Short mmCIF file of N, CA and C in Angstrom, two decimals:
data_model
loop_
_atom_site.label_atom_id
_atom_site.label_comp_id
_atom_site.label_asym_id
_atom_site.label_seq_id
_atom_site.Cartn_x
_atom_site.Cartn_y
_atom_site.Cartn_z
N MET A 1 -16.92 -14.15 -4.48
CA MET A 1 -15.90 -15.14 -4.70
C MET A 1 -14.97 -15.15 -3.49
N ASN A 2 -14.77 -16.30 -2.91
CA ASN A 2 -13.81 -16.43 -1.80
C ASN A 2 -12.44 -16.71 -2.40
N VAL A 3 -11.52 -15.87 -2.06
CA VAL A 3 -10.16 -16.00 -2.59
C VAL A 3 -9.20 -16.12 -1.43
N GLU A 4 -8.29 -17.05 -1.53
CA GLU A 4 -7.25 -17.18 -0.52
C GLU A 4 -5.91 -17.25 -1.23
N ILE A 5 -4.94 -16.61 -0.66
CA ILE A 5 -3.59 -16.69 -1.21
C ILE A 5 -3.07 -18.09 -0.96
N THR A 6 -2.55 -18.69 -2.01
CA THR A 6 -2.14 -20.10 -1.90
C THR A 6 -0.77 -20.29 -1.27
N LEU A 7 -0.01 -19.24 -1.12
CA LEU A 7 1.35 -19.36 -0.59
C LEU A 7 1.49 -18.60 0.72
N ALA A 8 1.06 -19.17 1.82
CA ALA A 8 1.20 -18.50 3.11
C ALA A 8 2.69 -18.29 3.38
N GLY A 9 3.02 -17.08 3.79
CA GLY A 9 4.41 -16.75 4.08
C GLY A 9 5.16 -16.21 2.88
N ALA A 10 4.50 -16.16 1.72
CA ALA A 10 5.15 -15.61 0.53
C ALA A 10 5.39 -14.12 0.73
N GLU A 11 6.46 -13.61 0.13
CA GLU A 11 6.82 -12.20 0.31
C GLU A 11 7.28 -11.61 -1.03
N PHE A 12 6.92 -10.37 -1.25
CA PHE A 12 7.35 -9.61 -2.42
C PHE A 12 7.86 -8.27 -1.91
N VAL A 13 9.07 -7.87 -2.30
CA VAL A 13 9.65 -6.59 -1.90
C VAL A 13 10.26 -5.94 -3.13
N GLN A 14 9.95 -4.66 -3.33
CA GLN A 14 10.49 -3.93 -4.47
C GLN A 14 10.61 -2.45 -4.12
N ARG A 15 11.69 -1.83 -4.57
CA ARG A 15 11.86 -0.38 -4.42
C ARG A 15 11.46 0.30 -5.71
N PHE A 16 10.92 1.52 -5.56
CA PHE A 16 10.47 2.29 -6.70
C PHE A 16 10.96 3.73 -6.56
N SER A 17 11.14 4.39 -7.70
CA SER A 17 11.49 5.81 -7.65
C SER A 17 10.31 6.57 -7.05
N ALA A 18 10.61 7.58 -6.28
CA ALA A 18 9.56 8.36 -5.60
C ALA A 18 8.97 9.37 -6.57
N THR A 19 8.31 8.82 -7.60
CA THR A 19 7.67 9.61 -8.64
C THR A 19 6.26 9.08 -8.87
N ARG A 20 5.45 9.83 -9.59
CA ARG A 20 4.10 9.35 -9.93
C ARG A 20 4.19 8.06 -10.73
N ARG A 21 5.18 7.98 -11.60
CA ARG A 21 5.36 6.75 -12.39
C ARG A 21 5.70 5.57 -11.49
N GLY A 22 6.56 5.81 -10.49
CA GLY A 22 6.90 4.75 -9.54
C GLY A 22 5.69 4.28 -8.75
N ALA A 23 4.83 5.21 -8.35
CA ALA A 23 3.61 4.85 -7.62
C ALA A 23 2.68 4.01 -8.49
N ARG A 24 2.54 4.39 -9.74
CA ARG A 24 1.68 3.65 -10.67
C ARG A 24 2.24 2.24 -10.89
N LEU A 25 3.55 2.14 -11.05
CA LEU A 25 4.18 0.84 -11.25
C LEU A 25 4.01 -0.05 -10.01
N ALA A 26 4.10 0.53 -8.82
CA ALA A 26 3.91 -0.23 -7.58
C ALA A 26 2.52 -0.88 -7.55
N ARG A 27 1.51 -0.10 -7.91
CA ARG A 27 0.14 -0.64 -7.94
C ARG A 27 0.03 -1.77 -8.95
N ARG A 28 0.57 -1.58 -10.13
CA ARG A 28 0.46 -2.60 -11.17
C ARG A 28 1.21 -3.87 -10.80
N LEU A 29 2.41 -3.73 -10.24
CA LEU A 29 3.17 -4.92 -9.85
C LEU A 29 2.54 -5.64 -8.67
N ALA A 30 1.88 -4.89 -7.78
CA ALA A 30 1.21 -5.53 -6.63
C ALA A 30 0.10 -6.46 -7.11
N VAL A 31 -0.76 -6.00 -8.00
CA VAL A 31 -1.86 -6.87 -8.46
C VAL A 31 -1.32 -8.01 -9.32
N HIS A 32 -0.23 -7.75 -10.04
CA HIS A 32 0.40 -8.84 -10.80
C HIS A 32 0.94 -9.92 -9.86
N GLN A 33 1.61 -9.48 -8.77
CA GLN A 33 2.15 -10.45 -7.81
C GLN A 33 1.03 -11.24 -7.15
N LEU A 34 -0.06 -10.55 -6.79
CA LEU A 34 -1.19 -11.25 -6.19
C LEU A 34 -1.74 -12.30 -7.15
N ASP A 35 -1.82 -11.98 -8.43
CA ASP A 35 -2.28 -12.95 -9.42
C ASP A 35 -1.35 -14.16 -9.45
N GLU A 36 -0.04 -13.91 -9.35
CA GLU A 36 0.92 -15.02 -9.29
C GLU A 36 0.70 -15.90 -8.06
N TRP A 37 0.22 -15.29 -6.97
CA TRP A 37 -0.04 -16.03 -5.74
C TRP A 37 -1.43 -16.67 -5.72
N GLY A 38 -2.20 -16.54 -6.79
CA GLY A 38 -3.51 -17.18 -6.85
C GLY A 38 -4.68 -16.26 -6.56
N VAL A 39 -4.45 -14.96 -6.51
CA VAL A 39 -5.52 -13.98 -6.31
C VAL A 39 -5.76 -13.32 -7.66
N PRO A 40 -6.83 -13.72 -8.36
CA PRO A 40 -7.01 -13.24 -9.73
C PRO A 40 -7.32 -11.76 -9.84
N TYR A 41 -6.88 -11.18 -10.97
CA TYR A 41 -7.20 -9.79 -11.28
C TYR A 41 -8.72 -9.60 -11.20
N GLY A 42 -9.12 -8.46 -10.66
CA GLY A 42 -10.54 -8.12 -10.66
C GLY A 42 -11.36 -8.68 -9.52
N CYS A 43 -10.78 -9.57 -8.69
CA CYS A 43 -11.53 -10.05 -7.53
C CYS A 43 -11.47 -8.98 -6.44
N GLU A 44 -12.28 -9.13 -5.43
CA GLU A 44 -12.38 -8.11 -4.38
C GLU A 44 -11.03 -7.84 -3.70
N LEU A 45 -10.30 -8.89 -3.35
CA LEU A 45 -9.01 -8.71 -2.68
C LEU A 45 -8.01 -7.99 -3.59
N SER A 46 -7.96 -8.38 -4.85
CA SER A 46 -7.05 -7.72 -5.79
C SER A 46 -7.41 -6.25 -5.96
N ASP A 47 -8.69 -5.97 -6.12
CA ASP A 47 -9.11 -4.58 -6.28
C ASP A 47 -8.84 -3.75 -5.03
N ASN A 48 -9.12 -4.32 -3.85
CA ASN A 48 -8.85 -3.60 -2.60
C ASN A 48 -7.36 -3.35 -2.41
N ALA A 49 -6.54 -4.35 -2.72
CA ALA A 49 -5.10 -4.18 -2.61
C ALA A 49 -4.61 -3.10 -3.58
N ALA A 50 -5.18 -3.05 -4.78
CA ALA A 50 -4.79 -2.03 -5.76
C ALA A 50 -5.07 -0.63 -5.23
N VAL A 51 -6.23 -0.45 -4.61
CA VAL A 51 -6.59 0.86 -4.05
C VAL A 51 -5.63 1.23 -2.92
N VAL A 52 -5.38 0.28 -2.02
CA VAL A 52 -4.51 0.55 -0.88
C VAL A 52 -3.09 0.88 -1.34
N VAL A 53 -2.54 0.07 -2.23
CA VAL A 53 -1.18 0.33 -2.71
C VAL A 53 -1.13 1.68 -3.43
N ALA A 54 -2.12 1.97 -4.25
CA ALA A 54 -2.15 3.25 -4.97
C ALA A 54 -2.15 4.42 -4.00
N GLU A 55 -2.96 4.35 -2.95
CA GLU A 55 -3.05 5.45 -1.99
C GLU A 55 -1.76 5.60 -1.18
N LEU A 56 -1.23 4.48 -0.69
CA LEU A 56 -0.02 4.55 0.12
C LEU A 56 1.19 4.97 -0.71
N ALA A 57 1.27 4.47 -1.94
CA ALA A 57 2.39 4.86 -2.81
C ALA A 57 2.29 6.34 -3.17
N ALA A 58 1.09 6.81 -3.47
CA ALA A 58 0.91 8.24 -3.78
C ALA A 58 1.30 9.10 -2.59
N ASN A 59 0.92 8.68 -1.38
CA ASN A 59 1.31 9.42 -0.18
C ASN A 59 2.83 9.41 0.01
N ALA A 60 3.47 8.28 -0.27
CA ALA A 60 4.93 8.20 -0.14
C ALA A 60 5.60 9.17 -1.11
N VAL A 61 5.04 9.29 -2.31
CA VAL A 61 5.61 10.19 -3.32
C VAL A 61 5.32 11.65 -2.98
N LEU A 62 4.10 11.94 -2.57
CA LEU A 62 3.70 13.33 -2.33
C LEU A 62 4.17 13.87 -0.98
N HIS A 63 4.09 13.05 0.06
CA HIS A 63 4.33 13.54 1.41
C HIS A 63 5.58 12.96 2.08
N GLY A 64 6.07 11.82 1.57
CA GLY A 64 7.21 11.16 2.20
C GLY A 64 8.48 11.24 1.40
N HIS A 65 8.45 12.00 0.33
CA HIS A 65 9.61 12.08 -0.57
C HIS A 65 10.77 12.85 0.05
N VAL A 66 11.94 12.28 -0.05
CA VAL A 66 13.20 12.94 0.29
C VAL A 66 14.07 12.81 -0.95
N GLU A 67 14.62 13.94 -1.40
CA GLU A 67 15.41 13.96 -2.64
C GLU A 67 16.45 12.84 -2.65
N GLY A 68 16.47 12.08 -3.74
CA GLY A 68 17.44 11.02 -3.91
C GLY A 68 17.06 9.70 -3.25
N ARG A 69 15.90 9.63 -2.62
CA ARG A 69 15.47 8.40 -1.93
C ARG A 69 14.27 7.79 -2.64
N ASP A 70 14.22 6.47 -2.65
CA ASP A 70 13.10 5.72 -3.22
C ASP A 70 12.09 5.41 -2.14
N PHE A 71 10.98 4.79 -2.53
CA PHE A 71 10.07 4.20 -1.55
C PHE A 71 10.02 2.70 -1.82
N GLU A 72 9.58 1.95 -0.83
CA GLU A 72 9.58 0.49 -0.92
C GLU A 72 8.19 -0.05 -0.71
N LEU A 73 7.82 -1.04 -1.51
CA LEU A 73 6.57 -1.78 -1.35
C LEU A 73 6.91 -3.19 -0.90
N ARG A 74 6.20 -3.66 0.11
CA ARG A 74 6.37 -5.04 0.58
C ARG A 74 4.99 -5.65 0.72
N LEU A 75 4.79 -6.82 0.13
CA LEU A 75 3.57 -7.60 0.28
C LEU A 75 3.95 -8.88 1.01
N LEU A 76 3.17 -9.23 2.01
CA LEU A 76 3.44 -10.43 2.78
C LEU A 76 2.14 -11.19 2.97
N SER A 77 2.14 -12.44 2.59
CA SER A 77 0.98 -13.29 2.75
C SER A 77 1.00 -13.91 4.14
N LEU A 78 0.02 -13.53 4.96
CA LEU A 78 -0.12 -14.09 6.29
C LEU A 78 -1.18 -15.20 6.25
N ALA A 79 -1.41 -15.87 7.37
CA ALA A 79 -2.37 -16.98 7.40
C ALA A 79 -3.77 -16.55 6.95
N ASP A 80 -4.23 -15.39 7.38
CA ASP A 80 -5.59 -14.97 7.05
C ASP A 80 -5.67 -13.54 6.55
N ALA A 81 -4.52 -12.98 6.18
CA ALA A 81 -4.50 -11.58 5.74
C ALA A 81 -3.36 -11.35 4.77
N LEU A 82 -3.52 -10.30 4.01
CA LEU A 82 -2.44 -9.78 3.18
C LEU A 82 -1.93 -8.54 3.88
N ARG A 83 -0.62 -8.50 4.13
CA ARG A 83 -0.01 -7.31 4.73
C ARG A 83 0.66 -6.52 3.62
N ILE A 84 0.29 -5.27 3.53
CA ILE A 84 0.86 -4.35 2.56
C ILE A 84 1.64 -3.32 3.35
N GLU A 85 2.90 -3.11 2.97
CA GLU A 85 3.73 -2.10 3.63
C GLU A 85 4.31 -1.17 2.57
N VAL A 86 4.24 0.12 2.81
CA VAL A 86 4.91 1.10 1.96
C VAL A 86 5.79 1.93 2.88
N SER A 87 7.08 1.94 2.58
CA SER A 87 8.06 2.65 3.40
C SER A 87 8.64 3.81 2.60
N ASP A 88 8.82 4.93 3.29
CA ASP A 88 9.46 6.08 2.67
C ASP A 88 10.50 6.64 3.61
N ALA A 89 11.25 7.65 3.17
CA ALA A 89 12.39 8.16 3.92
C ALA A 89 12.05 9.29 4.88
N ARG A 90 10.82 9.75 4.92
CA ARG A 90 10.47 10.89 5.77
C ARG A 90 9.78 10.38 7.04
N GLY A 91 10.57 10.14 8.08
CA GLY A 91 10.03 9.62 9.34
C GLY A 91 9.35 10.65 10.20
N GLU A 92 9.71 11.92 10.04
CA GLU A 92 9.13 12.96 10.91
C GLU A 92 7.74 13.36 10.48
N ARG A 93 7.29 12.87 9.33
CA ARG A 93 5.97 13.26 8.82
C ARG A 93 5.12 12.02 8.62
N GLY A 94 4.20 11.77 9.55
CA GLY A 94 3.32 10.61 9.47
C GLY A 94 2.05 10.90 8.70
N PRO A 95 1.30 9.87 8.40
CA PRO A 95 0.04 10.07 7.67
C PRO A 95 -0.98 10.82 8.53
N GLU A 96 -1.71 11.71 7.89
CA GLU A 96 -2.73 12.49 8.58
C GLU A 96 -4.08 12.24 7.92
N ARG A 97 -5.00 11.71 8.69
CA ARG A 97 -6.36 11.51 8.18
C ARG A 97 -7.15 12.76 8.57
N ARG A 98 -7.46 13.56 7.55
CA ARG A 98 -8.17 14.82 7.79
C ARG A 98 -9.66 14.63 7.56
N PRO A 99 -10.48 15.46 8.22
CA PRO A 99 -11.92 15.39 7.95
C PRO A 99 -12.19 15.76 6.49
N PRO A 100 -13.06 15.02 5.83
CA PRO A 100 -13.35 15.34 4.44
C PRO A 100 -14.01 16.71 4.30
N ARG A 101 -13.59 17.44 3.28
CA ARG A 101 -14.19 18.74 2.99
C ARG A 101 -15.10 18.59 1.78
N PRO A 102 -16.32 19.07 1.86
CA PRO A 102 -17.22 18.97 0.72
C PRO A 102 -16.62 19.62 -0.52
N GLY A 103 -16.65 18.89 -1.61
CA GLY A 103 -16.14 19.41 -2.87
C GLY A 103 -14.64 19.27 -3.07
N ALA A 104 -13.92 18.81 -2.06
CA ALA A 104 -12.47 18.65 -2.19
C ALA A 104 -12.15 17.52 -3.16
N GLU A 105 -11.09 17.70 -3.94
CA GLU A 105 -10.67 16.68 -4.90
C GLU A 105 -9.60 15.76 -4.35
N SER A 106 -9.09 16.05 -3.16
CA SER A 106 -8.08 15.20 -2.55
C SER A 106 -8.34 15.13 -1.05
N GLY A 107 -7.57 14.28 -0.38
CA GLY A 107 -7.71 14.16 1.06
C GLY A 107 -8.54 12.98 1.51
N TYR A 108 -8.92 12.11 0.58
CA TYR A 108 -9.76 10.97 0.92
C TYR A 108 -9.00 9.65 1.00
N GLY A 109 -7.71 9.67 0.66
CA GLY A 109 -6.94 8.44 0.55
C GLY A 109 -6.93 7.59 1.80
N LEU A 110 -6.60 8.17 2.94
CA LEU A 110 -6.55 7.38 4.17
C LEU A 110 -7.93 6.95 4.63
N HIS A 111 -8.97 7.69 4.25
CA HIS A 111 -10.34 7.25 4.54
C HIS A 111 -10.65 5.97 3.77
N LEU A 112 -10.21 5.91 2.51
CA LEU A 112 -10.39 4.69 1.72
C LEU A 112 -9.61 3.53 2.33
N VAL A 113 -8.37 3.79 2.68
CA VAL A 113 -7.54 2.75 3.29
C VAL A 113 -8.20 2.22 4.56
N GLU A 114 -8.65 3.11 5.40
CA GLU A 114 -9.28 2.72 6.66
C GLU A 114 -10.56 1.91 6.42
N ALA A 115 -11.32 2.27 5.40
CA ALA A 115 -12.56 1.55 5.09
C ALA A 115 -12.29 0.14 4.59
N LEU A 116 -11.20 -0.06 3.86
CA LEU A 116 -10.90 -1.37 3.29
C LEU A 116 -10.10 -2.27 4.22
N ALA A 117 -9.34 -1.68 5.12
CA ALA A 117 -8.39 -2.44 5.94
C ALA A 117 -9.05 -3.11 7.14
N THR A 118 -8.53 -4.26 7.51
CA THR A 118 -8.86 -4.89 8.78
C THR A 118 -8.20 -4.10 9.90
N SER A 119 -6.94 -3.69 9.63
CA SER A 119 -6.20 -2.83 10.55
C SER A 119 -5.11 -2.13 9.75
N TRP A 120 -4.60 -1.03 10.32
CA TRP A 120 -3.50 -0.31 9.68
C TRP A 120 -2.78 0.50 10.72
N GLY A 121 -1.55 0.89 10.41
CA GLY A 121 -0.78 1.69 11.34
C GLY A 121 0.53 2.14 10.72
N VAL A 122 1.37 2.71 11.58
CA VAL A 122 2.66 3.25 11.15
C VAL A 122 3.74 2.71 12.06
N SER A 123 4.85 2.30 11.48
CA SER A 123 6.02 1.84 12.23
C SER A 123 7.22 2.68 11.86
N ASP A 124 8.04 2.98 12.85
CA ASP A 124 9.28 3.72 12.60
C ASP A 124 10.32 2.79 12.01
N ARG A 125 11.21 3.36 11.22
CA ARG A 125 12.36 2.66 10.68
C ARG A 125 13.60 3.44 11.06
N VAL A 126 14.76 2.86 10.83
CA VAL A 126 16.01 3.59 11.09
C VAL A 126 16.00 4.88 10.28
N VAL A 127 15.62 4.78 9.02
CA VAL A 127 15.43 5.96 8.16
C VAL A 127 14.00 5.91 7.67
N GLY A 128 13.19 6.86 8.08
CA GLY A 128 11.83 6.95 7.57
C GLY A 128 10.80 6.22 8.40
N LYS A 129 9.75 5.81 7.70
CA LYS A 129 8.61 5.14 8.34
C LYS A 129 8.02 4.11 7.39
N THR A 130 7.21 3.23 7.94
CA THR A 130 6.47 2.25 7.16
C THR A 130 5.00 2.38 7.53
N VAL A 131 4.16 2.55 6.54
CA VAL A 131 2.72 2.50 6.74
C VAL A 131 2.28 1.10 6.32
N TRP A 132 1.62 0.39 7.21
CA TRP A 132 1.21 -0.98 6.94
C TRP A 132 -0.31 -1.12 7.01
N VAL A 133 -0.80 -2.08 6.25
CA VAL A 133 -2.24 -2.34 6.18
C VAL A 133 -2.44 -3.85 6.11
N HIS A 134 -3.44 -4.33 6.84
CA HIS A 134 -3.85 -5.73 6.71
C HIS A 134 -5.20 -5.78 6.01
N LEU A 135 -5.28 -6.62 4.97
CA LEU A 135 -6.54 -6.90 4.29
C LEU A 135 -6.88 -8.36 4.52
N THR A 136 -8.09 -8.65 4.94
CA THR A 136 -8.50 -10.03 5.17
C THR A 136 -8.54 -10.77 3.86
N THR A 137 -8.00 -12.00 3.86
CA THR A 137 -7.96 -12.80 2.63
C THR A 137 -9.07 -13.82 2.56
N ALA A 138 -9.64 -14.21 3.67
CA ALA A 138 -10.73 -15.22 3.65
C ALA A 138 -11.89 -14.68 4.45
N ARG A 139 -13.08 -14.86 3.92
CA ARG A 139 -14.29 -14.37 4.60
C ARG A 139 -15.14 -15.53 5.05
#
């Protein structure tokens, strides 16, 4: 199914508590917002965005948490891509893609993000960092 976001330039921004519950809510609200923009639940783009948001939000909670600070999710509809940004307060600690270890139960998140993304990277902020990902919206 070819899916395109119907609102180029549309933006969604929300802050969440840096908890597992906040990460779960970020994923759920992201796919809900995409549905509002014309990307139906269960399509490839929605599912890929759910995985990316889940991984980046989990990383923000586990590795980017600073006591008393939230993390932020931003979705931006570009002409041919969906930009997903997750910002946290820990700027000195960037994402680390480690080699997979056989039998490990964790450490695969950034490998998944890299496999799904058209491109991804990290940007500095005044406080913290932003990990961003582009997912292609039209094939």
